Amino acid sequence: MNLLQISHMKKSFGTLDVIQDISLTVTEGEVLAIIGPSGSGKSTLLRCATLLERMDGGSLSYLGEKAAWEEDGRCVYANKNELKAIQKVFGLVFQNFNLFPHYSVIKNITDAPINVNKLPRAAAYEQAEQLLGQLGLRDKADAYPYQLSGGQQQRVSIARALALNPKLLFFDEPTSALDPELTGEVLKVIRQLARSHMTMVIVTHEMQFAREVSDRIIFMEQGMIQAEGTPEEIFHSDRERVKEFIGKYN
């Protein structure tokens, strides 16, 4: 089943065409990695897919429900209630954690389930404690973000996204703000999620990780998909630009 379908997405900022024409699908249980040089439009693609930015053209659907489509040459969005329902399908983990600094770890994780999903408080706390145990943070429930390392903060933000039980999880360069040791902690968690067949779209600069964890890799440049295939196909591509890009990271 297609969880996500993007057709001919376009996005410009002023005269700069950041996304020129992108079409992709993500099926249930699949891990899709998106790689490419800085400025290729990877993060903008994620922001448009997660409704943080409005597309200028194309269509966007989750589970067959249209979030946005083209009408008379412009992009039209579904109504507020329909978009609210669609937003429950996915979660997003940012590169800079985006935790509430004045909330404890457990309050960061339980806030949305209680206030958005109307989950009873006891059930939300029980779920949060379970997630913290799963992510090796059981003893950090009452800590505040400033008391945690970057790797721990990122694991809390993954727990917060998982607490809403999304069918699809987006990661926008989840390790770019971390040093190599802390990067390993976070990648370990994402590997565990992949093994549990969590559907994920991961924008990453970690080439070896992308190769190891994903079912499919997209190479983006200049706002377009330049190559797409299995990790083996991408890492053994005979396309000069793909070889050059991957070579730099190896």
Tab-separated table of N, CA, C and O in Angstrom, residues 93-168:
chain	number	residue	atom	x	y	z
A	93	VAL	N	11.132	14.153	12.583
A	93	VAL	CA	12.242	14.369	13.511
A	93	VAL	C	13.194	15.364	12.854
A	93	VAL	O	13.697	15.130	11.763
A	94	PHE	N	13.396	16.500	13.517
A	94	PHE	CA	14.201	17.594	12.960
A	94	PHE	C	15.685	17.391	13.258
A	94	PHE	O	16.039	16.679	14.193
A	95	GLN	N	16.526	18.122	12.508
A	95	GLN	CA	17.964	17.993	12.763
A	95	GLN	C	18.370	18.685	14.060
A	95	GLN	O	19.346	18.303	14.683
A	96	ASN	N	17.621	19.698	14.502
A	96	ASN	CA	18.034	20.428	15.719
A	96	ASN	C	17.093	20.154	16.892
A	96	ASN	O	16.865	21.010	17.734
A	97	PHE	N	16.500	18.966	16.912
A	97	PHE	CA	15.729	18.401	18.032
A	97	PHE	C	14.352	19.053	18.260
A	97	PHE	O	13.378	18.351	18.453
A	98	ASN	N	14.296	20.425	18.303
A	98	ASN	CA	13.025	21.139	18.502
A	98	ASN	C	12.239	20.707	19.740
A	98	ASN	O	11.005	20.653	19.708
A	99	LEU	N	12.944	20.382	20.821
A	99	LEU	CA	12.254	20.050	22.071
A	99	LEU	C	11.839	21.342	22.781
A	99	LEU	O	12.449	22.393	22.592
A	100	PHE	N	10.794	21.255	23.608
A	100	PHE	CA	10.400	22.417	24.416
A	100	PHE	C	11.363	22.513	25.594
A	100	PHE	O	11.387	21.618	26.448
A	101	PRO	N	12.169	23.586	25.689
A	101	PRO	CA	13.213	23.646	26.719
A	101	PRO	C	12.662	23.687	28.139
A	101	PRO	O	13.297	23.229	29.076
A	102	HIS	N	11.430	24.235	28.313
A	102	HIS	CA	10.870	24.403	29.659
A	102	HIS	C	10.026	23.197	30.083
A	102	HIS	O	9.427	23.212	31.154
A	103	TYR	N	9.983	22.141	29.235
A	103	TYR	CA	9.267	20.912	29.590
A	103	TYR	C	10.279	19.823	29.931
A	103	TYR	O	11.327	19.729	29.282
A	104	SER	N	9.921	18.986	30.892
A	104	SER	CA	10.759	17.814	31.173
A	104	SER	C	10.674	16.859	29.984
A	104	SER	O	9.806	17.006	29.110
A	105	VAL	N	11.544	15.866	29.980
A	105	VAL	CA	11.555	14.880	28.890
A	105	VAL	C	10.185	14.218	28.759
A	105	VAL	O	9.614	14.136	27.675
A	106	ILE	N	9.637	13.774	29.883
A	106	ILE	CA	8.361	13.046	29.804
A	106	ILE	C	7.231	13.959	29.350
A	106	ILE	O	6.344	13.544	28.606
A	107	LYS	N	7.281	15.238	29.757
A	107	LYS	CA	6.229	16.177	29.317
A	107	LYS	C	6.384	16.481	27.819
A	107	LYS	O	5.399	16.613	27.102
A	108	ASN	N	7.631	16.559	27.329
A	108	ASN	CA	7.856	16.735	25.890
A	108	ASN	C	7.192	15.606	25.102
A	108	ASN	O	6.636	15.828	24.030
A	109	ILE	N	7.277	14.385	25.640
A	109	ILE	CA	6.759	13.221	24.914
A	109	ILE	C	5.242	13.083	25.051
A	109	ILE	O	4.561	12.684	24.101
A	110	THR	N	4.697	13.438	26.224
A	110	THR	CA	3.265	13.193	26.467
A	110	THR	C	2.366	14.363	26.075
A	110	THR	O	1.153	14.198	25.969
A	111	ASP	N	2.946	15.531	25.847
A	111	ASP	CA	2.133	16.735	25.611
A	111	ASP	C	1.162	16.574	24.429
A	111	ASP	O	-0.042	16.793	24.568
A	112	ALA	N	1.686	16.175	23.271
A	112	ALA	CA	0.813	16.047	22.085
A	112	ALA	C	-0.168	14.875	22.200
A	112	ALA	O	-1.354	15.035	21.867
A	113	PRO	N	0.271	13.674	22.645
A	113	PRO	CA	-0.715	12.598	22.798
A	113	PRO	C	-1.907	12.991	23.684
A	113	PRO	O	-3.051	12.647	23.395
A	114	ILE	N	-1.626	13.749	24.775
A	114	ILE	CA	-2.710	14.153	25.685
A	114	ILE	C	-3.556	15.258	25.060
A	114	ILE	O	-4.783	15.183	25.031
A	115	ASN	N	-2.894	16.298	24.530
A	115	ASN	CA	-3.633	17.478	24.066
A	115	ASN	C	-4.136	17.404	22.626
A	115	ASN	O	-5.128	18.041	22.284
A	116	VAL	N	-3.435	16.628	21.780
A	116	VAL	CA	-3.854	16.527	20.369
A	116	VAL	C	-4.659	15.251	20.143
A	116	VAL	O	-5.759	15.282	19.590
A	117	ASN	N	-4.101	14.128	20.607
A	117	ASN	CA	-4.787	12.843	20.378
A	117	ASN	C	-5.788	12.483	21.471
A	117	ASN	O	-6.435	11.450	21.403
A	118	LYS	N	-5.862	13.359	22.523
A	118	LYS	CA	-6.812	13.160	23.636
A	118	LYS	C	-6.629	11.797	24.321
A	118	LYS	O	-7.595	11.155	24.733
A	119	LEU	N	-5.392	11.346	24.419
A	119	LEU	CA	-5.080	10.098	25.100
A	119	LEU	C	-5.156	10.354	26.608
A	119	LEU	O	-4.676	11.385	27.076
A	120	PRO	N	-5.784	9.451	27.381
A	120	PRO	CA	-5.816	9.655	28.839
A	120	PRO	C	-4.386	9.798	29.371
A	120	PRO	O	-3.470	9.127	28.908
A	121	ARG	N	-4.240	10.644	30.365
A	121	ARG	CA	-2.922	10.981	30.916
A	121	ARG	C	-2.134	9.732	31.334
A	121	ARG	O	-0.951	9.587	31.000
A	122	ALA	N	-2.803	8.821	32.033
A	122	ALA	CA	-2.107	7.618	32.520
A	122	ALA	C	-1.582	6.785	31.356
A	122	ALA	O	-0.448	6.290	31.390
A	123	ALA	N	-2.382	6.654	30.299
A	123	ALA	CA	-1.973	5.863	29.125
A	123	ALA	C	-0.807	6.540	28.410
A	123	ALA	O	0.137	5.878	27.951
A	124	ALA	N	-0.866	7.890	28.322
A	124	ALA	CA	0.212	8.648	27.653
A	124	ALA	C	1.528	8.481	28.406
A	124	ALA	O	2.588	8.282	27.797
A	125	TYR	N	1.470	8.544	29.747
A	125	TYR	CA	2.685	8.399	30.550
A	125	TYR	C	3.238	6.975	30.471
A	125	TYR	O	4.443	6.771	30.391
A	126	GLU	N	2.336	6.010	30.466
A	126	GLU	CA	2.770	4.605	30.367
A	126	GLU	C	3.490	4.366	29.026
A	126	GLU	O	4.553	3.748	28.971
A	127	GLN	N	2.899	4.905	27.962
A	127	GLN	CA	3.498	4.765	26.623
A	127	GLN	C	4.861	5.467	26.572
A	127	GLN	O	5.828	4.931	26.034
A	128	ALA	N	4.936	6.678	27.159
A	128	ALA	CA	6.190	7.449	27.145
A	128	ALA	C	7.297	6.699	27.889
A	128	ALA	O	8.442	6.636	27.430
A	129	GLU	N	6.941	6.107	29.028
A	129	GLU	CA	7.946	5.365	29.807
A	129	GLU	C	8.453	4.144	29.029
A	129	GLU	O	9.636	3.817	29.056
A	130	GLN	N	7.531	3.520	28.320
A	130	GLN	CA	7.890	2.367	27.487
A	130	GLN	C	8.870	2.791	26.383
A	130	GLN	O	9.886	2.141	26.130
A	131	LEU	N	8.563	3.929	25.721
A	131	LEU	CA	9.426	4.439	24.645
A	131	LEU	C	10.804	4.827	25.194
A	131	LEU	O	11.827	4.543	24.576
A	132	LEU	N	10.827	5.464	26.361
A	132	LEU	CA	12.103	5.862	26.956
A	132	LEU	C	12.948	4.631	27.278
A	132	LEU	O	14.164	4.635	27.065
A	133	GLY	N	12.303	3.575	27.746
A	133	GLY	CA	13.015	2.328	28.019
A	133	GLY	C	13.603	1.748	26.744
A	133	GLY	O	14.773	1.340	26.694
A	134	GLN	N	12.782	1.768	25.699
A	134	GLN	CA	13.181	1.238	24.382
A	134	GLN	C	14.392	1.997	23.826
A	134	GLN	O	15.245	1.430	23.158
A	135	LEU	N	14.457	3.307	24.103
A	135	LEU	CA	15.510	4.156	23.535
A	135	LEU	C	16.664	4.390	24.512
A	135	LEU	O	17.502	5.266	24.297
A	136	GLY	N	16.674	3.612	25.607
A	136	GLY	CA	17.793	3.703	26.554
A	136	GLY	C	17.810	4.988	27.356
A	136	GLY	O	18.872	5.480	27.739
A	137	LEU	N	16.614	5.540	27.645
A	137	LEU	CA	16.546	6.822	28.362
A	137	LEU	C	15.634	6.742	29.583
A	137	LEU	O	15.108	7.757	30.029
A	138	ARG	N	15.449	5.547	30.107
A	138	ARG	CA	14.499	5.340	31.211
A	138	ARG	C	14.775	6.281	32.393
A	138	ARG	O	13.859	6.777	33.035
A	139	ASP	N	16.061	6.557	32.657
A	139	ASP	CA	16.415	7.383	33.831
A	139	ASP	C	16.363	8.889	33.542
A	139	ASP	O	16.725	9.694	34.396
A	140	LYS	N	15.928	9.260	32.335
A	140	LYS	CA	15.944	10.690	31.975
A	140	LYS	C	14.542	11.322	31.943
A	140	LYS	O	14.387	12.462	31.506
A	141	ALA	N	13.530	10.602	32.399
A	141	ALA	CA	12.138	11.081	32.285
A	141	ALA	C	11.946	12.481	32.882
A	141	ALA	O	11.230	13.310	32.318
A	142	ASP	N	12.599	12.744	34.040
A	142	ASP	CA	12.373	14.030	34.724
A	142	ASP	C	13.431	15.080	34.396
A	142	ASP	O	13.400	16.185	34.928
A	143	ALA	N	14.372	14.724	33.516
A	143	ALA	CA	15.418	15.689	33.134
A	143	ALA	C	14.843	16.720	32.160
A	143	ALA	O	13.776	16.512	31.565
A	144	TYR	N	15.565	17.833	32.001
A	144	TYR	CA	15.185	18.865	31.021
A	144	TYR	C	16.168	18.811	29.856
A	144	TYR	O	17.312	18.354	30.033
A	145	PRO	N	15.748	19.254	28.666
A	145	PRO	CA	16.630	19.142	27.498
A	145	PRO	C	18.061	19.636	27.721
A	145	PRO	O	19.007	19.000	27.262
A	146	TYR	N	18.224	20.762	28.461
A	146	TYR	CA	19.587	21.301	28.635
A	146	TYR	C	20.487	20.353	29.426
A	146	TYR	O	21.713	20.477	29.392
A	147	GLN	N	19.884	19.396	30.137
A	147	GLN	CA	20.671	18.452	30.946
A	147	GLN	C	21.084	17.212	30.139
A	147	GLN	O	21.745	16.327	30.671
A	148	LEU	N	20.684	17.167	28.869
A	148	LEU	CA	20.952	15.993	28.043
A	148	LEU	C	22.016	16.279	26.988
A	148	LEU	O	22.177	17.412	26.556
A	149	SER	N	22.709	15.225	26.552
A	149	SER	CA	23.626	15.369	25.414
A	149	SER	C	22.798	15.517	24.142
A	149	SER	O	21.591	15.229	24.135
A	150	GLY	N	23.435	15.919	23.054
A	150	GLY	CA	22.732	16.050	21.774
A	150	GLY	C	22.111	14.728	21.332
A	150	GLY	O	20.972	14.691	20.843
A	151	GLY	N	22.847	13.645	21.524
A	151	GLY	CA	22.335	12.325	21.125
A	151	GLY	C	21.102	11.940	21.926
A	151	GLY	O	20.144	11.380	21.388
A	152	GLN	N	21.127	12.277	23.243
A	152	GLN	CA	19.958	11.983	24.085
A	152	GLN	C	18.762	12.855	23.675
A	152	GLN	O	17.634	12.377	23.603
A	153	GLN	N	19.036	14.134	23.378
A	153	GLN	CA	17.946	15.020	22.937
A	153	GLN	C	17.312	14.502	21.651
A	153	GLN	O	16.089	14.529	21.496
A	154	GLN	N	18.157	14.018	20.732
A	154	GLN	CA	17.603	13.522	19.469
A	154	GLN	C	16.782	12.260	19.706
A	154	GLN	O	15.752	12.053	19.067
A	155	ARG	N	17.222	11.408	20.643
A	155	ARG	CA	16.435	10.203	20.955
A	155	ARG	C	15.102	10.576	21.598
A	155	ARG	O	14.089	9.927	21.354
A	156	VAL	N	15.098	11.639	22.408
A	156	VAL	CA	13.825	12.109	22.981
A	156	VAL	C	12.908	12.608	21.861
A	156	VAL	O	11.705	12.330	21.857
A	157	SER	N	13.473	13.311	20.880
A	157	SER	CA	12.615	13.817	19.804
A	157	SER	C	12.069	12.671	18.942
A	157	SER	O	10.967	12.743	18.417
A	158	ILE	N	12.839	11.554	18.836
A	158	ILE	CA	12.321	10.371	18.134
A	158	ILE	C	11.178	9.756	18.954
A	158	ILE	O	10.131	9.401	18.412
A	159	ALA	N	11.379	9.684	20.282
A	159	ALA	CA	10.319	9.153	21.160
A	159	ALA	C	9.065	10.009	21.054
A	159	ALA	O	7.945	9.489	21.002
A	160	ARG	N	9.257	11.325	20.998
A	160	ARG	CA	8.099	12.236	20.897
A	160	ARG	C	7.328	11.999	19.601
A	160	ARG	O	6.102	11.976	19.594
A	161	ALA	N	8.054	11.781	18.505
A	161	ALA	CA	7.389	11.515	17.217
A	161	ALA	C	6.668	10.163	17.268
A	161	ALA	O	5.527	10.035	16.793
A	162	LEU	N	7.309	9.153	17.869
A	162	LEU	CA	6.705	7.809	17.940
A	162	LEU	C	5.482	7.769	18.855
A	162	LEU	O	4.586	6.940	18.670
A	163	ALA	N	5.428	8.681	19.834
A	163	ALA	CA	4.313	8.687	20.797
A	163	ALA	C	2.972	8.972	20.130
A	163	ALA	O	1.918	8.662	20.678
A	164	LEU	N	3.007	9.562	18.934
A	164	LEU	CA	1.761	9.846	18.205
A	164	LEU	C	1.384	8.693	17.266
A	164	LEU	O	0.464	8.820	16.464
A	165	ASN	N	2.119	7.583	17.377
A	165	ASN	CA	1.847	6.378	16.570
A	165	ASN	C	1.707	6.654	15.073
A	165	ASN	O	0.703	6.268	14.456
A	166	PRO	N	2.687	7.327	14.480
A	166	PRO	CA	2.587	7.617	13.045
A	166	PRO	C	2.793	6.351	12.219
A	166	PRO	O	3.438	5.400	12.666
A	167	LYS	N	2.246	6.348	11.019
A	167	LYS	CA	2.477	5.226	10.101
A	167	LYS	C	3.782	5.435	9.327
A	167	LYS	O	4.352	4.507	8.782
A	168	LEU	N	4.224	6.695	9.278
A	168	LEU	CA	5.407	7.068	8.503
A	168	LEU	C	6.202	8.099	9.285
A	168	LEU	O	5.632	9.039	9.839
